[in-house]
């Protein structure tokens, strides 16, 4: 297996994980409310929203890291492919 194929497999896995995280984050954000819960009667709703925000805050850095890694990796793969074509000869 060539280096380019291994990099493509790695990029596919990274991008697949990124897509799954984006889907999970979007399902979390669907349940997010834009309301403020001030009184004690809605304490349960406030706690649910705080827990949801905590989960969103845990996922966001991973999404950014995977986006960056996926973008850099596809640029590296494109650069290697161009380099191999230029040095292949005619």
CSV table of N, CA and C in Angstrom, one decimal:
chain,number,residue,atom,x,y,z
A,1,UNK,N,0.9,-1.2,0.0
A,1,UNK,CA,0.0,0.0,0.0
A,1,UNK,C,0.9,1.2,0.0
A,2,UNK,N,0.6,2.2,-0.9
A,2,UNK,CA,1.4,3.3,-1.0
A,2,UNK,C,1.1,4.4,0.1
A,3,UNK,N,2.0,5.3,0.2
A,3,UNK,CA,1.8,6.4,1.2
A,3,UNK,C,0.5,7.2,1.0
A,4,UNK,N,0.3,7.4,-0.3
A,4,UNK,CA,-0.9,8.2,-0.7
A,4,UNK,C,-2.2,7.5,-0.3
A,5,UNK,N,-2.2,6.2,-0.5
A,5,UNK,CA,-3.4,5.4,-0.1
A,5,UNK,C,-3.6,5.4,1.4
A,6,UNK,N,-2.5,5.3,2.1
A,6,UNK,CA,-2.7,5.3,3.6
A,6,UNK,C,-3.2,6.6,4.1
A,7,UNK,N,-2.7,7.7,3.5
A,7,UNK,CA,-3.1,9.1,3.8
A,7,UNK,C,-4.6,9.3,3.5
A,8,UNK,N,-5.0,8.7,2.3
A,8,UNK,CA,-6.4,8.8,1.9
A,8,UNK,C,-7.3,8.1,2.9
A,9,UNK,N,-6.9,6.9,3.4
A,9,UNK,CA,-7.6,6.1,4.3
A,9,UNK,C,-7.7,6.9,5.7
A,10,UNK,N,-6.6,7.5,6.1
A,10,UNK,CA,-6.6,8.3,7.3
A,10,UNK,C,-7.5,9.5,7.2
A,11,UNK,N,-7.5,10.1,6.1
A,11,UNK,CA,-8.3,11.3,5.8
A,11,UNK,C,-9.8,10.9,5.9
A,12,UNK,N,-10.1,9.7,5.3
A,12,UNK,CA,-11.5,9.2,5.2
A,12,UNK,C,-12.0,8.9,6.7
A,13,UNK,N,-11.1,8.3,7.5
A,13,UNK,CA,-11.5,8.0,8.9
A,13,UNK,C,-11.7,9.3,9.6
A,14,UNK,N,-10.8,10.3,9.5
A,14,UNK,CA,-10.9,11.5,10.2
A,14,UNK,C,-12.2,12.3,9.8
A,15,UNK,N,-12.4,12.3,8.5
A,15,UNK,CA,-13.6,13.0,8.0
A,15,UNK,C,-14.9,12.3,8.4
A,16,UNK,N,-14.9,11.0,8.5
A,16,UNK,CA,-16.0,10.2,8.9
A,16,UNK,C,-16.4,10.5,10.4
A,17,UNK,N,-15.3,10.6,11.2
A,17,UNK,CA,-15.5,10.9,12.6
A,17,UNK,C,-16.0,12.3,12.8
A,18,UNK,N,-15.5,13.2,11.9
A,18,UNK,CA,-15.9,14.6,11.9
A,18,UNK,C,-17.4,14.7,11.6
A,19,UNK,N,-17.8,14.0,10.6
A,19,UNK,CA,-19.2,14.0,10.1
A,19,UNK,C,-20.1,13.5,11.3
A,20,UNK,N,-19.7,12.5,11.9
A,20,UNK,CA,-20.5,11.9,13.0
A,20,UNK,C,-20.6,12.9,14.2
A,21,UNK,N,-19.5,13.6,14.5
A,21,UNK,CA,-19.6,14.6,15.5
A,21,UNK,C,-20.5,15.8,15.1
A,22,UNK,N,-20.4,16.2,13.9
A,22,UNK,CA,-21.3,17.3,13.4
A,22,UNK,C,-22.8,16.9,13.5
A,23,UNK,N,-23.1,15.6,13.1
A,23,UNK,CA,-24.5,15.2,13.2
A,23,UNK,C,-24.9,15.2,14.7
A,24,UNK,N,-24.0,14.7,15.6
A,24,UNK,CA,-24.4,14.6,17.0
A,24,UNK,C,-24.6,16.0,17.5
A,25,UNK,N,-23.7,17.0,17.1
A,25,UNK,CA,-23.8,18.4,17.6
A,25,UNK,C,-25.1,19.0,17.1
A,26,UNK,N,-25.5,18.7,15.9
A,26,UNK,CA,-26.7,19.3,15.4
A,26,UNK,C,-27.9,18.7,16.1
A,27,UNK,N,-27.9,17.4,16.4
A,27,UNK,CA,-29.0,16.9,17.2
A,27,UNK,C,-29.1,17.5,18.6
A,28,UNK,N,-27.9,17.8,19.2
A,28,UNK,CA,-27.9,18.5,20.5
A,28,UNK,C,-28.5,19.9,20.4
A,29,UNK,N,-28.1,20.6,19.3
A,29,UNK,CA,-28.6,22.0,19.2
A,29,UNK,C,-30.0,22.0,18.8
A,30,UNK,N,-30.6,21.0,18.3
A,30,UNK,CA,-32.1,21.0,18.0
A,30,UNK,C,-32.9,21.0,19.3
A,31,UNK,N,-32.3,20.5,20.4
A,31,UNK,CA,-33.0,20.4,21.7
A,31,UNK,C,-32.7,21.6,22.5
A,32,UNK,N,-31.9,22.5,22.0
A,32,UNK,CA,-31.5,23.7,22.8
A,32,UNK,C,-32.6,24.8,22.7
A,33,UNK,N,-32.9,25.4,23.9
A,33,UNK,CA,-33.9,26.4,24.0
A,33,UNK,C,-33.2,27.8,24.1
A,34,UNK,N,-33.9,28.8,23.6
A,34,UNK,CA,-33.3,30.2,23.7
A,34,UNK,C,-34.0,30.9,24.8
A,35,UNK,N,-34.6,30.2,25.7
A,35,UNK,CA,-35.3,30.9,26.8
A,35,UNK,C,-34.4,30.9,28.1
A,36,UNK,N,-34.7,31.8,29.0
A,36,UNK,CA,-34.0,31.8,30.3
A,36,UNK,C,-35.0,31.4,31.3
A,37,UNK,N,-34.5,30.5,32.2
A,37,UNK,CA,-35.4,30.0,33.3
A,37,UNK,C,-34.9,30.6,34.6
A,38,UNK,N,-35.7,31.5,35.1
A,38,UNK,CA,-35.4,32.3,36.3
A,38,UNK,C,-35.9,31.7,37.5
A,39,UNK,N,-37.2,31.4,37.5
A,39,UNK,CA,-37.8,30.9,38.8
A,39,UNK,C,-37.5,29.5,39.1
A,40,UNK,N,-37.8,29.1,40.3
A,40,UNK,CA,-37.5,27.7,40.8
A,40,UNK,C,-38.4,26.7,40.2
A,41,UNK,N,-39.5,27.0,39.7
A,41,UNK,CA,-40.5,26.0,39.2
A,41,UNK,C,-39.9,25.4,37.9
A,42,UNK,N,-39.0,26.1,37.2
A,42,UNK,CA,-38.5,25.6,36.0
A,42,UNK,C,-37.0,25.2,36.2
A,43,UNK,N,-36.7,24.8,37.4
A,43,UNK,CA,-35.3,24.4,37.7
A,43,UNK,C,-34.8,23.2,36.9
A,44,UNK,N,-35.7,22.2,36.7
A,44,UNK,CA,-35.4,21.0,36.0
A,44,UNK,C,-35.1,21.4,34.5
A,45,UNK,N,-35.8,22.3,33.9
A,45,UNK,CA,-35.5,22.7,32.5
A,45,UNK,C,-34.2,23.4,32.4
A,46,UNK,N,-33.9,24.2,33.4
A,46,UNK,CA,-32.6,24.9,33.4
A,46,UNK,C,-31.5,24.0,33.6
A,47,UNK,N,-31.6,23.0,34.4
A,47,UNK,CA,-30.5,22.0,34.6
A,47,UNK,C,-30.3,21.2,33.3
A,48,UNK,N,-31.4,20.9,32.6
A,48,UNK,CA,-31.3,20.1,31.3
A,48,UNK,C,-30.5,21.0,30.3
A,49,UNK,N,-30.8,22.3,30.2
A,49,UNK,CA,-30.2,23.2,29.3
A,49,UNK,C,-28.7,23.4,29.7
A,50,UNK,N,-28.4,23.4,31.0
A,50,UNK,CA,-27.0,23.5,31.4
A,50,UNK,C,-26.2,22.3,31.0
A,51,UNK,N,-26.8,21.1,31.2
A,51,UNK,CA,-26.2,19.9,30.8
A,51,UNK,C,-25.9,19.8,29.3
A,52,UNK,N,-26.9,20.3,28.5
A,52,UNK,CA,-26.8,20.3,27.1
A,52,UNK,C,-25.7,21.3,26.7
A,53,UNK,N,-25.6,22.4,27.3
A,53,UNK,CA,-24.5,23.4,27.0
A,53,UNK,C,-23.1,22.8,27.4
A,54,UNK,N,-23.1,22.0,28.4
A,54,UNK,CA,-21.8,21.4,28.8
A,54,UNK,C,-21.4,20.4,27.7
A,55,UNK,N,-22.3,19.6,27.2
A,55,UNK,CA,-22.0,18.6,26.2
A,55,UNK,C,-21.6,19.3,24.9
A,56,UNK,N,-22.2,20.4,24.6
A,56,UNK,CA,-21.9,21.2,23.4
A,56,UNK,C,-20.5,21.8,23.5
A,57,UNK,N,-20.1,22.3,24.7
A,57,UNK,CA,-18.8,22.8,25.0
A,57,UNK,C,-17.7,21.8,24.9
A,58,UNK,N,-18.1,20.5,25.2
A,58,UNK,CA,-17.1,19.5,25.2
A,58,UNK,C,-16.8,19.1,23.7
A,59,UNK,N,-17.8,19.1,22.9
A,59,UNK,CA,-17.7,18.7,21.5
A,59,UNK,C,-17.0,19.7,20.6
A,60,UNK,N,-17.3,21.0,20.9
A,60,UNK,CA,-16.8,22.0,20.0
A,60,UNK,C,-15.3,22.0,19.7
A,61,UNK,N,-14.4,21.8,20.7
A,61,UNK,CA,-13.0,21.8,20.4
A,61,UNK,C,-12.6,20.6,19.6
A,62,UNK,N,-13.3,19.5,19.8
A,62,UNK,CA,-13.0,18.3,18.9
A,62,UNK,C,-13.4,18.5,17.5
A,63,UNK,N,-14.5,19.2,17.3
A,63,UNK,CA,-14.9,19.5,15.9
A,63,UNK,C,-13.9,20.4,15.2
A,64,UNK,N,-13.4,21.4,15.9
A,64,UNK,CA,-12.4,22.3,15.4
A,64,UNK,C,-11.1,21.6,15.1
A,65,UNK,N,-10.7,20.7,16.0
A,65,UNK,CA,-9.5,20.0,15.8
A,65,UNK,C,-9.6,19.1,14.5
A,66,UNK,N,-10.7,18.3,14.5
A,66,UNK,CA,-10.9,17.4,13.3
A,66,UNK,C,-11.1,18.1,12.0
A,67,UNK,N,-11.7,19.3,12.0
A,67,UNK,CA,-11.8,20.1,10.8
A,67,UNK,C,-10.5,20.6,10.3
A,68,UNK,N,-9.6,21.0,11.3
A,68,UNK,CA,-8.3,21.5,10.9
A,68,UNK,C,-7.5,20.3,10.4
A,69,UNK,N,-7.5,19.2,11.1
A,69,UNK,CA,-6.7,18.0,10.6
A,69,UNK,C,-7.2,17.5,9.3
A,70,UNK,N,-8.5,17.5,9.1
A,70,UNK,CA,-9.0,17.0,7.8
A,70,UNK,C,-8.6,17.9,6.7
A,71,UNK,N,-8.7,19.2,6.9
A,71,UNK,CA,-8.3,20.2,5.9
A,71,UNK,C,-6.9,20.2,5.5
A,72,UNK,N,-6.0,20.1,6.6
A,72,UNK,CA,-4.6,20.1,6.3
A,72,UNK,C,-4.2,18.8,5.6
A,73,UNK,N,-4.8,17.7,6.1
A,73,UNK,CA,-4.5,16.4,5.5
A,73,UNK,C,-4.9,16.3,4.0
A,74,UNK,N,-6.0,16.9,3.6
A,74,UNK,CA,-6.4,16.8,2.2
A,74,UNK,C,-5.5,17.7,1.4
A,75,UNK,N,-5.0,18.8,1.9
A,75,UNK,CA,-4.1,19.7,1.2
A,75,UNK,C,-2.7,19.0,1.0
A,76,UNK,N,-2.3,18.2,2.1
A,76,UNK,CA,-1.0,17.5,2.0
A,76,UNK,C,-1.2,16.4,0.9
A,77,UNK,N,-2.3,15.7,0.9
A,77,UNK,CA,-2.6,14.6,0.0
A,77,UNK,C,-2.6,15.2,-1.5
A,78,UNK,N,-3.2,16.3,-1.7
A,78,UNK,CA,-3.2,17.0,-3.0
A,78,UNK,C,-1.8,17.4,-3.4
A,79,UNK,N,-1.0,17.9,-2.5
A,79,UNK,CA,0.4,18.2,-2.8
A,79,UNK,C,1.2,17.0,-3.1
A,80,UNK,N,1.1,15.9,-2.4
A,80,UNK,CA,1.8,14.7,-2.7
A,80,UNK,C,1.4,14.2,-4.1
A,81,UNK,N,0.1,14.2,-4.4
A,81,UNK,CA,-0.4,13.7,-5.7
A,81,UNK,C,0.2,14.6,-6.8
A,82,UNK,N,0.2,15.9,-6.7
A,82,UNK,CA,0.8,16.7,-7.7
A,82,UNK,C,2.3,16.5,-7.8
A,83,UNK,N,2.9,16.4,-6.7
A,83,UNK,CA,4.4,16.1,-6.7
A,83,UNK,C,4.7,14.8,-7.4
A,84,UNK,N,3.9,13.8,-7.2
A,84,UNK,CA,4.2,12.5,-7.8
A,84,UNK,C,3.9,12.6,-9.3
A,85,UNK,N,2.9,13.3,-9.7
A,85,UNK,CA,2.6,13.5,-11.2
A,85,UNK,C,3.7,14.2,-11.9
A,86,UNK,N,4.2,15.3,-11.2
A,86,UNK,CA,5.3,16.1,-11.8
A,86,UNK,C,6.5,15.3,-12.0
A,87,UNK,N,6.8,14.4,-11.0
A,87,UNK,CA,8.1,13.6,-11.1
A,87,UNK,C,7.9,12.3,-11.8
A,88,UNK,N,6.7,11.9,-12.3
A,88,UNK,CA,6.5,10.6,-12.9
A,88,UNK,C,7.1,10.6,-14.3
A,89,UNK,N,7.2,11.7,-14.9
A,89,UNK,CA,7.7,11.7,-16.3
A,89,UNK,C,6.6,11.4,-17.3
A,90,UNK,N,7.0,11.5,-18.6
A,90,UNK,CA,6.0,11.3,-19.6
A,90,UNK,C,6.2,10.0,-20.3
